[in-house]
Amino acid sequence: MKTSDIFIVQPKTEEQVSALKAFMNALNIDFTISQNVYDPDFVEKILESREQAKNEEVIRVKKEDLNEFLSL
């Protein structure tokens, strides 16, 4: 069974990195290690936008009105 859950962990030491790798391998869990760090301001904006969408605080524009909305 596959799940859509994603876990983001932030180990602080190499010992924690090694322990996490060993744990994941022992349970045959696929994982990816990424060195990319997102800009905290960018992340905050994305989270705010998601919350606004969840609360239906969005502007809906019909396709035929898109050019006018974008002032094109």
CSV table of N, CA and C in Angstrom, one decimal:
chain,number,residue,atom,x,y,z
A,1,MET,N,0.8,-1.2,0.0
A,1,MET,CA,0.0,0.0,0.0
A,1,MET,C,0.9,1.2,0.0
A,2,LYS,N,0.6,2.2,-0.9
A,2,LYS,CA,1.3,3.4,-0.9
A,2,LYS,C,0.5,4.5,-0.2
A,3,THR,N,1.2,5.5,0.3
A,3,THR,CA,0.5,6.6,1.0
A,3,THR,C,1.1,7.9,0.4
A,4,SER,N,0.3,8.9,0.5
A,4,SER,CA,0.7,10.2,0.0
A,4,SER,C,1.4,11.1,1.0
A,5,ASP,N,1.6,10.5,2.2
A,5,ASP,CA,2.2,11.3,3.3
A,5,ASP,C,3.6,11.5,3.0
A,6,ILE,N,4.1,12.7,3.3
A,6,ILE,CA,5.5,13.1,3.1
A,6,ILE,C,6.0,13.6,4.4
A,7,PHE,N,7.1,13.1,4.9
A,7,PHE,CA,7.7,13.5,6.1
A,7,PHE,C,9.0,14.3,5.8
A,8,ILE,N,9.1,15.5,6.4
A,8,ILE,CA,10.3,16.3,6.2
A,8,ILE,C,11.0,16.4,7.6
A,9,VAL,N,12.2,15.9,7.6
A,9,VAL,CA,12.9,15.8,8.9
A,9,VAL,C,14.2,16.7,8.7
A,10,GLN,N,14.6,17.3,9.8
A,10,GLN,CA,15.8,18.1,9.7
A,10,GLN,C,16.8,17.7,10.8
A,11,PRO,N,17.6,16.7,10.5
A,11,PRO,CA,18.6,16.3,11.5
A,11,PRO,C,19.6,17.4,11.7
A,12,LYS,N,20.1,17.4,12.9
A,12,LYS,CA,21.0,18.5,13.3
A,12,LYS,C,22.5,18.0,13.3
A,13,THR,N,22.6,16.7,13.4
A,13,THR,CA,24.0,16.1,13.4
A,13,THR,C,24.1,15.0,12.4
A,14,GLU,N,25.4,14.7,12.1
A,14,GLU,CA,25.7,13.6,11.2
A,14,GLU,C,25.2,12.3,11.8
A,15,GLU,N,25.3,12.2,13.1
A,15,GLU,CA,24.8,11.0,13.8
A,15,GLU,C,23.3,10.8,13.6
A,16,GLN,N,22.6,11.8,13.6
A,16,GLN,CA,21.1,11.7,13.4
A,16,GLN,C,20.9,11.3,11.9
A,17,VAL,N,21.7,11.9,11.0
A,17,VAL,CA,21.6,11.5,9.6
A,17,VAL,C,21.8,10.0,9.4
A,18,SER,N,22.8,9.5,10.0
A,18,SER,CA,23.2,8.1,9.9
A,18,SER,C,22.1,7.2,10.5
A,19,ALA,N,21.5,7.6,11.6
A,19,ALA,CA,20.5,6.9,12.3
A,19,ALA,C,19.2,6.9,11.5
A,20,LEU,N,18.9,8.0,10.9
A,20,LEU,CA,17.7,8.1,10.0
A,20,LEU,C,17.8,7.2,8.8
A,21,LYS,N,19.0,7.2,8.2
A,21,LYS,CA,19.2,6.4,7.0
A,21,LYS,C,19.1,4.9,7.3
A,22,ALA,N,19.7,4.5,8.5
A,22,ALA,CA,19.6,3.1,8.9
A,22,ALA,C,18.2,2.7,9.2
A,23,PHE,N,17.4,3.6,9.8
A,23,PHE,CA,16.0,3.3,10.2
A,23,PHE,C,15.2,3.1,8.9
A,24,MET,N,15.4,4.0,8.0
A,24,MET,CA,14.6,4.0,6.7
A,24,MET,C,15.0,2.7,5.9
A,25,ASN,N,16.2,2.4,5.8
A,25,ASN,CA,16.7,1.2,5.1
A,25,ASN,C,16.2,0.0,5.8
A,26,ALA,N,16.2,-0.1,7.1
A,26,ALA,CA,15.7,-1.3,7.8
A,26,ALA,C,14.3,-1.5,7.6
A,27,LEU,N,13.5,-0.5,7.3
A,27,LEU,CA,12.1,-0.7,7.1
A,27,LEU,C,11.7,-0.7,5.6
A,28,ASN,N,12.8,-0.7,4.8
A,28,ASN,CA,12.6,-0.7,3.3
A,28,ASN,C,11.7,0.5,2.8
A,29,ILE,N,12.0,1.7,3.4
A,29,ILE,CA,11.3,2.9,3.1
A,29,ILE,C,12.1,3.7,2.1
A,30,ASP,N,11.6,4.0,0.9
A,30,ASP,CA,12.3,4.8,0.0
A,30,ASP,C,12.4,6.3,0.5
A,31,PHE,N,13.5,6.9,0.3
A,31,PHE,CA,13.7,8.2,0.8
A,31,PHE,C,14.7,9.0,-0.1
A,32,THR,N,14.6,10.3,-0.1
A,32,THR,CA,15.4,11.1,-0.9
A,32,THR,C,16.1,12.2,0.0
A,33,ILE,N,17.3,12.4,-0.2
A,33,ILE,CA,18.0,13.4,0.6
A,33,ILE,C,18.3,14.6,-0.3
A,34,SER,N,17.8,15.8,0.2
A,34,SER,CA,18.0,17.0,-0.6
A,34,SER,C,18.7,18.0,0.2
A,35,GLN,N,19.6,18.7,-0.5
A,35,GLN,CA,20.4,19.8,0.1
A,35,GLN,C,19.7,21.1,-0.2
A,36,ASN,N,18.6,21.1,-0.9
A,36,ASN,CA,18.0,22.4,-1.3
A,36,ASN,C,17.2,22.9,0.0
A,37,VAL,N,17.4,24.2,0.2
A,37,VAL,CA,16.8,24.8,1.3
A,37,VAL,C,15.9,26.0,0.8
A,38,TYR,N,14.6,26.0,1.1
A,38,TYR,CA,13.8,27.0,0.6
A,38,TYR,C,13.9,28.3,1.4
A,39,ASP,N,13.7,29.4,0.7
A,39,ASP,CA,13.8,30.7,1.4
A,39,ASP,C,12.6,30.7,2.4
A,40,PRO,N,12.8,31.0,3.6
A,40,PRO,CA,11.7,31.0,4.6
A,40,PRO,C,10.6,32.0,4.3
A,41,ASP,N,10.9,33.1,3.7
A,41,ASP,CA,9.9,34.1,3.2
A,41,ASP,C,9.0,33.5,2.2
A,42,PHE,N,9.6,32.7,1.2
A,42,PHE,CA,8.8,32.1,0.2
A,42,PHE,C,7.9,31.0,0.8
A,43,VAL,N,8.4,30.2,1.7
A,43,VAL,CA,7.6,29.2,2.3
A,43,VAL,C,6.5,29.8,3.1
A,44,GLU,N,6.7,30.9,3.8
A,44,GLU,CA,5.6,31.6,4.5
A,44,GLU,C,4.5,32.1,3.5
A,45,LYS,N,4.9,32.6,2.4
A,45,LYS,CA,3.9,33.1,1.4
A,45,LYS,C,3.1,31.9,0.9
A,46,ILE,N,3.7,30.8,0.6
A,46,ILE,CA,3.0,29.6,0.1
A,46,ILE,C,2.0,29.1,1.2
A,47,LEU,N,2.5,29.0,2.4
A,47,LEU,CA,1.6,28.5,3.5
A,47,LEU,C,0.4,29.5,3.7
A,48,GLU,N,0.7,30.8,3.6
A,48,GLU,CA,-0.4,31.8,3.7
A,48,GLU,C,-1.4,31.6,2.5
A,49,SER,N,-0.9,31.4,1.3
A,49,SER,CA,-1.8,31.2,0.2
A,49,SER,C,-2.6,30.0,0.3
A,50,ARG,N,-2.0,28.9,0.8
A,50,ARG,CA,-2.8,27.7,1.0
A,50,ARG,C,-3.9,27.9,2.1
A,51,GLU,N,-3.6,28.6,3.1
A,51,GLU,CA,-4.6,28.9,4.1
A,51,GLU,C,-5.7,29.8,3.6
A,52,GLN,N,-5.4,30.8,2.8
A,52,GLN,CA,-6.4,31.6,2.1
A,52,GLN,C,-7.3,30.8,1.2
A,53,ALA,N,-6.7,29.9,0.5
A,53,ALA,CA,-7.5,29.0,-0.4
A,53,ALA,C,-8.4,28.1,0.4
A,54,LYS,N,-7.9,27.6,1.5
A,54,LYS,CA,-8.6,26.7,2.4
A,54,LYS,C,-9.9,27.4,2.9
A,55,ASN,N,-9.7,28.7,3.2
A,55,ASN,CA,-10.7,29.6,3.8
A,55,ASN,C,-11.6,30.2,2.7
A,56,GLU,N,-11.3,29.8,1.5
A,56,GLU,CA,-12.0,30.4,0.3
A,56,GLU,C,-11.9,31.9,0.2
A,57,GLU,N,-10.7,32.4,0.6
A,57,GLU,CA,-10.4,33.8,0.4
A,57,GLU,C,-9.6,34.0,-0.9
A,58,VAL,N,-10.3,33.7,-2.0
A,58,VAL,CA,-9.7,33.8,-3.3
A,58,VAL,C,-10.5,34.5,-4.3
A,59,ILE,N,-9.9,35.0,-5.3
A,59,ILE,CA,-10.7,35.6,-6.4
A,59,ILE,C,-10.8,34.6,-7.6
A,60,ARG,N,-12.0,34.4,-8.0
A,60,ARG,CA,-12.2,33.5,-9.1
A,60,ARG,C,-12.5,34.3,-10.4
A,61,VAL,N,-11.8,34.0,-11.4
A,61,VAL,CA,-11.9,34.7,-12.7
A,61,VAL,C,-12.2,33.7,-13.8
A,62,LYS,N,-13.3,34.0,-14.5
A,62,LYS,CA,-13.7,33.2,-15.6
A,62,LYS,C,-12.6,33.3,-16.7
A,63,LYS,N,-12.4,32.2,-17.5
A,63,LYS,CA,-11.5,32.2,-18.5
A,63,LYS,C,-11.7,33.4,-19.5
A,64,GLU,N,-12.9,33.7,-19.9
A,64,GLU,CA,-13.2,34.7,-20.8
A,64,GLU,C,-12.9,36.1,-20.2
A,65,ASP,N,-12.7,36.2,-18.9
A,65,ASP,CA,-12.4,37.5,-18.3
A,65,ASP,C,-11.0,37.7,-17.9
A,66,LEU,N,-10.2,36.7,-18.2
A,66,LEU,CA,-8.8,36.6,-17.8
A,66,LEU,C,-8.0,37.8,-18.3
A,67,ASN,N,-8.1,38.1,-19.6
A,67,ASN,CA,-7.3,39.2,-20.1
A,67,ASN,C,-7.6,40.5,-19.5
A,68,GLU,N,-8.9,40.8,-19.2
A,68,GLU,CA,-9.3,42.0,-18.5
A,68,GLU,C,-8.8,42.0,-17.1
A,69,PHE,N,-8.9,40.9,-16.4
A,69,PHE,CA,-8.4,40.8,-15.1
A,69,PHE,C,-6.9,41.1,-15.0
A,70,LEU,N,-6.1,40.6,-16.0
A,70,LEU,CA,-4.7,40.8,-16.0
A,70,LEU,C,-4.3,42.1,-16.7
A,71,SER,N,-5.3,42.9,-17.1
A,71,SER,CA,-5.0,44.2,-17.7
A,71,SER,C,-4.2,44.0,-19.0
A,72,LEU,N,-4.6,43.0,-19.8
A,72,LEU,CA,-3.9,42.8,-21.1
A,72,LEU,C,-4.7,43.3,-22.2
